[in-house]
JSON list of C-alpha atoms in Angstrom, two decimals:
[
{"chain": "A", "resi": 1, "resn": "MET", "atom": "CA", "xyz": [-28.19, -0.66, -53.85]},
{"chain": "A", "resi": 2, "resn": "SER", "atom": "CA", "xyz": [-26.26, -3.47, -51.47]},
{"chain": "A", "resi": 3, "resn": "LEU", "atom": "CA", "xyz": [-27.42, -6.75, -50.74]},
{"chain": "A", "resi": 4, "resn": "PRO", "atom": "CA", "xyz": [-28.04, -7.66, -47.01]},
{"chain": "A", "resi": 5, "resn": "LEU", "atom": "CA", "xyz": [-25.46, -10.13, -45.51]},
{"chain": "A", "resi": 6, "resn": "ALA", "atom": "CA", "xyz": [-26.51, -13.71, -45.56]},
{"chain": "A", "resi": 7, "resn": "PRO", "atom": "CA", "xyz": [-27.08, -15.05, -42.10]},
{"chain": "A", "resi": 8, "resn": "GLN", "atom": "CA", "xyz": [-24.01, -17.09, -42.11]},
{"chain": "A", "resi": 9, "resn": "GLY", "atom": "CA", "xyz": [-21.77, -14.07, -43.18]},
{"chain": "A", "resi": 10, "resn": "LEU", "atom": "CA", "xyz": [-23.49, -12.21, -40.26]},
{"chain": "A", "resi": 11, "resn": "GLN", "atom": "CA", "xyz": [-22.63, -15.24, -37.82]},
{"chain": "A", "resi": 12, "resn": "LEU", "atom": "CA", "xyz": [-19.15, -15.29, -38.90]},
{"chain": "A", "resi": 13, "resn": "LEU", "atom": "CA", "xyz": [-18.72, -11.72, -38.30]},
{"chain": "A", "resi": 14, "resn": "LEU", "atom": "CA", "xyz": [-20.10, -11.51, -34.97]},
{"chain": "A", "resi": 15, "resn": "LEU", "atom": "CA", "xyz": [-17.85, -14.48, -33.98]},
{"chain": "A", "resi": 16, "resn": "ALA", "atom": "CA", "xyz": [-14.69, -12.92, -35.41]},
{"chain": "A", "resi": 17, "resn": "SER", "atom": "CA", "xyz": [-15.78, -9.68, -33.28]},
{"chain": "A", "resi": 18, "resn": "LEU", "atom": "CA", "xyz": [-15.92, -11.96, -30.19]},
{"chain": "A", "resi": 19, "resn": "TYR", "atom": "CA", "xyz": [-12.92, -13.62, -30.88]},
{"chain": "A", "resi": 20, "resn": "LEU", "atom": "CA", "xyz": [-11.36, -10.16, -31.16]},
{"chain": "A", "resi": 21, "resn": "PHE", "atom": "CA", "xyz": [-12.65, -8.69, -27.82]},
{"chain": "A", "resi": 22, "resn": "LEU", "atom": "CA", "xyz": [-11.58, -11.83, -26.11]},
{"chain": "A", "resi": 23, "resn": "GLY", "atom": "CA", "xyz": [-8.07, -11.53, -27.33]},
{"chain": "A", "resi": 24, "resn": "ALA", "atom": "CA", "xyz": [-7.72, -8.08, -26.36]},
{"chain": "A", "resi": 25, "resn": "LEU", "atom": "CA", "xyz": [-8.91, -8.55, -22.88]},
{"chain": "A", "resi": 26, "resn": "LEU", "atom": "CA", "xyz": [-6.63, -11.48, -22.52]},
{"chain": "A", "resi": 27, "resn": "PHE", "atom": "CA", "xyz": [-3.75, -9.27, -23.61]},
{"chain": "A", "resi": 28, "resn": "PHE", "atom": "CA", "xyz": [-4.57, -6.60, -21.34]},
{"chain": "A", "resi": 29, "resn": "LEU", "atom": "CA", "xyz": [-4.80, -9.17, -18.24]},
{"chain": "A", "resi": 30, "resn": "TRP", "atom": "CA", "xyz": [-1.60, -10.68, -19.13]},
{"chain": "A", "resi": 31, "resn": "LYS", "atom": "CA", "xyz": [0.18, -7.38, -19.29]},
{"chain": "A", "resi": 32, "resn": "ASP", "atom": "CA", "xyz": [-1.47, -6.28, -15.74]},
{"chain": "A", "resi": 33, "resn": "GLU", "atom": "CA", "xyz": [-0.39, -9.59, -14.51]},
{"chain": "A", "resi": 34, "resn": "ARG", "atom": "CA", "xyz": [3.26, -9.04, -15.68]},
{"chain": "A", "resi": 35, "resn": "ARG", "atom": "CA", "xyz": [3.48, -5.40, -14.09]},
{"chain": "A", "resi": 36, "resn": "ALA", "atom": "CA", "xyz": [2.23, -6.73, -10.72]},
{"chain": "A", "resi": 37, "resn": "ALA", "atom": "CA", "xyz": [4.79, -9.77, -10.79]},
{"chain": "A", "resi": 38, "resn": "ARG", "atom": "CA", "xyz": [7.49, -7.36, -11.13]},
{"chain": "A", "resi": 39, "resn": "GLY", "atom": "CA", "xyz": [6.32, -5.44, -7.99]},
{"chain": "A", "resi": 40, "resn": "ALA", "atom": "CA", "xyz": [5.80, -2.04, -7.31]},
{"chain": "A", "resi": 41, "resn": "ALA", "atom": "CA", "xyz": [9.00, 0.08, -7.66]},
{"chain": "A", "resi": 42, "resn": "SER", "atom": "CA", "xyz": [10.58, 1.41, -4.88]},
{"chain": "A", "resi": 43, "resn": "PRO", "atom": "CA", "xyz": [10.00, 5.14, -4.05]},
{"chain": "A", "resi": 44, "resn": "PRO", "atom": "CA", "xyz": [12.36, 7.95, -4.88]},
{"chain": "A", "resi": 45, "resn": "PRO", "atom": "CA", "xyz": [14.81, 8.79, -1.81]},
{"chain": "A", "resi": 46, "resn": "ALA", "atom": "CA", "xyz": [13.26, 11.05, 0.70]},
{"chain": "A", "resi": 47, "resn": "HIS", "atom": "CA", "xyz": [13.81, 11.77, 4.48]},
{"chain": "A", "resi": 48, "resn": "LEU", "atom": "CA", "xyz": [12.51, 13.72, 7.47]},
{"chain": "A", "resi": 49, "resn": "VAL", "atom": "CA", "xyz": [14.87, 15.90, 9.58]},
{"chain": "A", "resi": 50, "resn": "LEU", "atom": "CA", "xyz": [13.78, 16.69, 13.47]},
{"chain": "A", "resi": 51, "resn": "LEU", "atom": "CA", "xyz": [13.92, 20.40, 13.65]},
{"chain": "A", "resi": 52, "resn": "ASP", "atom": "CA", "xyz": [14.17, 22.06, 17.46]},
{"chain": "A", "resi": 53, "resn": "SER", "atom": "CA", "xyz": [16.09, 19.11, 18.67]},
{"chain": "A", "resi": 54, "resn": "THR", "atom": "CA", "xyz": [19.45, 19.59, 20.62]},
{"chain": "A", "resi": 55, "resn": "GLU", "atom": "CA", "xyz": [20.04, 15.92, 18.88]},
{"chain": "A", "resi": 56, "resn": "PRO", "atom": "CA", "xyz": [19.71, 16.15, 15.39]},
{"chain": "A", "resi": 57, "resn": "ALA", "atom": "CA", "xyz": [17.63, 13.06, 13.94]},
{"chain": "A", "resi": 58, "resn": "LEU", "atom": "CA", "xyz": [17.39, 12.18, 10.17]},
{"chain": "A", "resi": 59, "resn": "PHE", "atom": "CA", "xyz": [14.88, 9.36, 9.27]},
{"chain": "A", "resi": 60, "resn": "LEU", "atom": "CA", "xyz": [15.14, 7.94, 5.75]},
{"chain": "A", "resi": 61, "resn": "LEU", "atom": "CA", "xyz": [11.73, 7.33, 4.14]},
{"chain": "A", "resi": 62, "resn": "ALA", "atom": "CA", "xyz": [10.24, 4.03, 3.04]},
{"chain": "A", "resi": 63, "resn": "SER", "atom": "CA", "xyz": [7.17, 3.49, 0.88]},
{"chain": "A", "resi": 64, "resn": "SER", "atom": "CA", "xyz": [4.95, 4.01, 4.07]},
{"chain": "A", "resi": 65, "resn": "ASN", "atom": "CA", "xyz": [6.20, 5.24, 7.26]},
{"chain": "A", "resi": 66, "resn": "LEU", "atom": "CA", "xyz": [4.01, 5.47, 10.48]},
{"chain": "A", "resi": 67, "resn": "LEU", "atom": "CA", "xyz": [4.99, 8.34, 13.00]},
{"chain": "A", "resi": 68, "resn": "GLY", "atom": "CA", "xyz": [3.96, 8.14, 16.53]},
{"chain": "A", "resi": 69, "resn": "ARG", "atom": "CA", "xyz": [4.82, 7.68, 20.03]},
{"chain": "A", "resi": 70, "resn": "ALA", "atom": "CA", "xyz": [4.57, 3.78, 19.85]},
{"chain": "A", "resi": 71, "resn": "ALA", "atom": "CA", "xyz": [7.38, 1.40, 19.60]},
{"chain": "A", "resi": 72, "resn": "ASP", "atom": "CA", "xyz": [6.09, 0.24, 16.53]},
{"chain": "A", "resi": 73, "resn": "ASN", "atom": "CA", "xyz": [6.14, 3.34, 14.35]},
{"chain": "A", "resi": 74, "resn": "ALA", "atom": "CA", "xyz": [8.74, 3.78, 11.68]},
{"chain": "A", "resi": 75, "resn": "ILE", "atom": "CA", "xyz": [9.49, 7.06, 13.16]},
{"chain": "A", "resi": 76, "resn": "CYS", "atom": "CA", "xyz": [9.19, 6.93, 17.12]},
{"chain": "A", "resi": 77, "resn": "LEU", "atom": "CA", "xyz": [8.74, 10.32, 18.51]},
{"chain": "A", "resi": 78, "resn": "GLU", "atom": "CA", "xyz": [8.91, 11.19, 22.47]},
{"chain": "A", "resi": 79, "resn": "ASP", "atom": "CA", "xyz": [6.52, 13.93, 23.00]},
{"chain": "A", "resi": 80, "resn": "PRO", "atom": "CA", "xyz": [3.11, 13.74, 25.24]},
{"chain": "A", "resi": 81, "resn": "LEU", "atom": "CA", "xyz": [1.31, 15.78, 22.24]},
{"chain": "A", "resi": 82, "resn": "VAL", "atom": "CA", "xyz": [2.10, 12.97, 19.86]},
{"chain": "A", "resi": 83, "resn": "SER", "atom": "CA", "xyz": [-0.42, 10.18, 19.70]},
{"chain": "A", "resi": 84, "resn": "ALA", "atom": "CA", "xyz": [0.63, 6.45, 19.56]},
{"chain": "A", "resi": 85, "resn": "HIS", "atom": "CA", "xyz": [-0.02, 6.39, 15.72]},
{"chain": "A", "resi": 86, "resn": "HIS", "atom": "CA", "xyz": [-0.25, 9.84, 14.85]},
{"chain": "A", "resi": 87, "resn": "ALA", "atom": "CA", "xyz": [0.38, 10.18, 11.12]},
{"chain": "A", "resi": 88, "resn": "ARG", "atom": "CA", "xyz": [1.56, 8.53, 7.93]},
{"chain": "A", "resi": 89, "resn": "VAL", "atom": "CA", "xyz": [3.93, 9.77, 5.56]},
{"chain": "A", "resi": 90, "resn": "SER", "atom": "CA", "xyz": [3.77, 7.44, 2.50]},
{"chain": "A", "resi": 91, "resn": "PHE", "atom": "CA", "xyz": [4.69, 7.53, -1.45]},
{"chain": "A", "resi": 92, "resn": "ALA", "atom": "CA", "xyz": [1.54, 6.77, -3.77]},
{"chain": "A", "resi": 93, "resn": "GLY", "atom": "CA", "xyz": [0.60, 8.09, -7.33]},
{"chain": "A", "resi": 94, "resn": "GLY", "atom": "CA", "xyz": [4.20, 9.52, -7.86]},
{"chain": "A", "resi": 95, "resn": "GLN", "atom": "CA", "xyz": [3.96, 11.58, -4.95]},
{"chain": "A", "resi": 96, "resn": "TRP", "atom": "CA", "xyz": [5.00, 11.70, -1.23]},
{"chain": "A", "resi": 97, "resn": "LEU", "atom": "CA", "xyz": [1.61, 12.08, 1.13]},
{"chain": "A", "resi": 98, "resn": "VAL", "atom": "CA", "xyz": [1.22, 13.01, 4.61]},
{"chain": "A", "resi": 99, "resn": "GLU", "atom": "CA", "xyz": [-1.96, 12.04, 6.41]},
{"chain": "A", "resi": 100, "resn": "ASP", "atom": "CA", "xyz": [-3.26, 12.39, 9.78]},
{"chain": "A", "resi": 101, "resn": "LEU", "atom": "CA", "xyz": [-4.40, 8.98, 11.52]},
{"chain": "A", "resi": 102, "resn": "GLY", "atom": "CA", "xyz": [-7.05, 10.89, 13.81]},
{"chain": "A", "resi": 103, "resn": "SER", "atom": "CA", "xyz": [-4.72, 12.19, 16.45]},
{"chain": "A", "resi": 104, "resn": "ARG", "atom": "CA", "xyz": [-5.74, 14.04, 19.21]},
{"chain": "A", "resi": 105, "resn": "ASN", "atom": "CA", "xyz": [-3.46, 17.11, 18.65]},
{"chain": "A", "resi": 106, "resn": "GLY", "atom": "CA", "xyz": [-3.55, 17.00, 14.92]},
{"chain": "A", "resi": 107, "resn": "THR", "atom": "CA", "xyz": [-0.89, 17.12, 12.05]},
{"chain": "A", "resi": 108, "resn": "ARG", "atom": "CA", "xyz": [0.10, 20.53, 9.95]},
{"chain": "A", "resi": 109, "resn": "VAL", "atom": "CA", "xyz": [2.02, 21.00, 6.80]},
{"chain": "A", "resi": 110, "resn": "ASN", "atom": "CA", "xyz": [3.20, 24.26, 6.92]},
{"chain": "A", "resi": 111, "resn": "GLU", "atom": "CA", "xyz": [0.91, 25.34, 9.62]},
{"chain": "A", "resi": 112, "resn": "LEU", "atom": "CA", "xyz": [-2.02, 24.45, 7.87]},
{"chain": "A", "resi": 113, "resn": "PRO", "atom": "CA", "xyz": [-4.14, 21.52, 9.23]},
{"chain": "A", "resi": 114, "resn": "VAL", "atom": "CA", "xyz": [-4.13, 18.17, 7.63]},
{"chain": "A", "resi": 115, "resn": "GLU", "atom": "CA", "xyz": [-7.74, 17.03, 7.07]},
{"chain": "A", "resi": 116, "resn": "THR", "atom": "CA", "xyz": [-6.99, 14.91, 3.96]},
{"chain": "A", "resi": 117, "resn": "PRO", "atom": "CA", "xyz": [-3.70, 13.35, 2.66]},
{"chain": "A", "resi": 118, "resn": "ILE", "atom": "CA", "xyz": [-1.48, 16.17, 1.51]},
{"chain": "A", "resi": 119, "resn": "ALA", "atom": "CA", "xyz": [1.18, 16.41, -1.18]},
{"chain": "A", "resi": 120, "resn": "LEU", "atom": "CA", "xyz": [4.55, 16.90, 0.09]},
{"chain": "A", "resi": 121, "resn": "ALA", "atom": "CA", "xyz": [7.32, 19.04, -1.56]},
{"chain": "A", "resi": 122, "resn": "SER", "atom": "CA", "xyz": [10.86, 19.37, -0.50]},
{"chain": "A", "resi": 123, "resn": "GLY", "atom": "CA", "xyz": [11.17, 21.65, 2.23]},
{"chain": "A", "resi": 124, "resn": "ASP", "atom": "CA", "xyz": [7.71, 21.48, 3.59]},
{"chain": "A", "resi": 125, "resn": "VAL", "atom": "CA", "xyz": [7.64, 21.29, 7.67]},
{"chain": "A", "resi": 126, "resn": "VAL", "atom": "CA", "xyz": [5.31, 18.70, 9.21]},
{"chain": "A", "resi": 127, "resn": "GLN", "atom": "CA", "xyz": [4.20, 19.29, 12.70]},
{"chain": "A", "resi": 128, "resn": "VAL", "atom": "CA", "xyz": [3.06, 16.27, 14.82]},
{"chain": "A", "resi": 129, "resn": "GLY", "atom": "CA", "xyz": [1.84, 17.20, 18.03]},
{"chain": "A", "resi": 130, "resn": "GLY", "atom": "CA", "xyz": [4.84, 19.17, 19.30]},
{"chain": "A", "resi": 131, "resn": "LYS", "atom": "CA", "xyz": [7.79, 18.05, 17.35]},
{"chain": "A", "resi": 132, "resn": "ALA", "atom": "CA", "xyz": [8.44, 19.46, 13.82]},
{"chain": "A", "resi": 133, "resn": "LEU", "atom": "CA", "xyz": [10.09, 17.76, 10.83]},
{"chain": "A", "resi": 134, "resn": "ARG", "atom": "CA", "xyz": [11.68, 18.92, 7.42]},
{"chain": "A", "resi": 135, "resn": "PHE", "atom": "CA", "xyz": [10.79, 16.91, 4.58]},
{"chain": "A", "resi": 136, "resn": "SER", "atom": "CA", "xyz": [13.49, 16.75, 1.80]},
{"chain": "A", "resi": 137, "resn": "ASP", "atom": "CA", "xyz": [13.40, 14.55, -1.52]},
{"chain": "A", "resi": 138, "resn": "GLY", "atom": "CA", "xyz": [16.70, 13.30, -2.40]},
{"chain": "A", "resi": 139, "resn": "VAL", "atom": "CA", "xyz": [19.35, 11.87, -0.80]},
{"chain": "A", "resi": 140, "resn": "PRO", "atom": "CA", "xyz": [20.20, 13.18, 2.42]},
{"chain": "A", "resi": 141, "resn": "PRO", "atom": "CA", "xyz": [23.39, 15.56, 2.77]},
{"chain": "A", "resi": 142, "resn": "ALA", "atom": "CA", "xyz": [26.63, 13.95, 4.31]},
{"chain": "A", "resi": 143, "resn": "ARG", "atom": "CA", "xyz": [27.51, 14.87, 7.79]},
{"chain": "A", "resi": 144, "resn": "ASP", "atom": "CA", "xyz": [30.44, 17.17, 8.63]},
{"chain": "A", "resi": 145, "resn": "GLY", "atom": "CA", "xyz": [32.97, 16.35, 11.21]},
{"chain": "A", "resi": 146, "resn": "GLY", "atom": "CA", "xyz": [32.09, 12.63, 11.71]},
{"chain": "A", "resi": 147, "resn": "PRO", "atom": "CA", "xyz": [29.93, 11.31, 14.32]},
{"chain": "A", "resi": 148, "resn": "GLY", "atom": "CA", "xyz": [29.48, 14.78, 16.28]},
{"chain": "A", "resi": 149, "resn": "GLY", "atom": "CA", "xyz": [28.81, 16.74, 13.02]},
{"chain": "A", "resi": 150, "resn": "LYS", "atom": "CA", "xyz": [25.52, 18.33, 12.31]},
{"chain": "A", "resi": 151, "resn": "ALA", "atom": "CA", "xyz": [23.53, 17.55, 9.18]},
{"chain": "A", "resi": 152, "resn": "LYS", "atom": "CA", "xyz": [23.88, 20.22, 6.48]}
]
């Protein structure tokens, strides 16, 4: 038969538990603050290549890229079927995503309509209005033949 803890011993046990909890909380807050201070890591290299064009165009991707007709987009596409701010390609959660921004003519990936953000895989074709772009992860290929060469 064990004897019940004295009221003073119980108070010390509760006080020690409280300090342990607060110490753990402060430790996790400190780690989170350090992670935020380092900043978000830059996304892995990726690019879009404009298809069906007489002038090949290659667009290197940053962590967030707006596509559309307006001049303030990272990727400007001259096409009457493309909205001013049509779609966004961004890196989040360890993957590249494409999302439609409420465009009139929609965004498609491999002929499937984009209704919610969709993860992209290398080789996917993103259609924005009347323009098609191929997504590729990694560093873009070197160009042959100098300035007049075509992308591989």
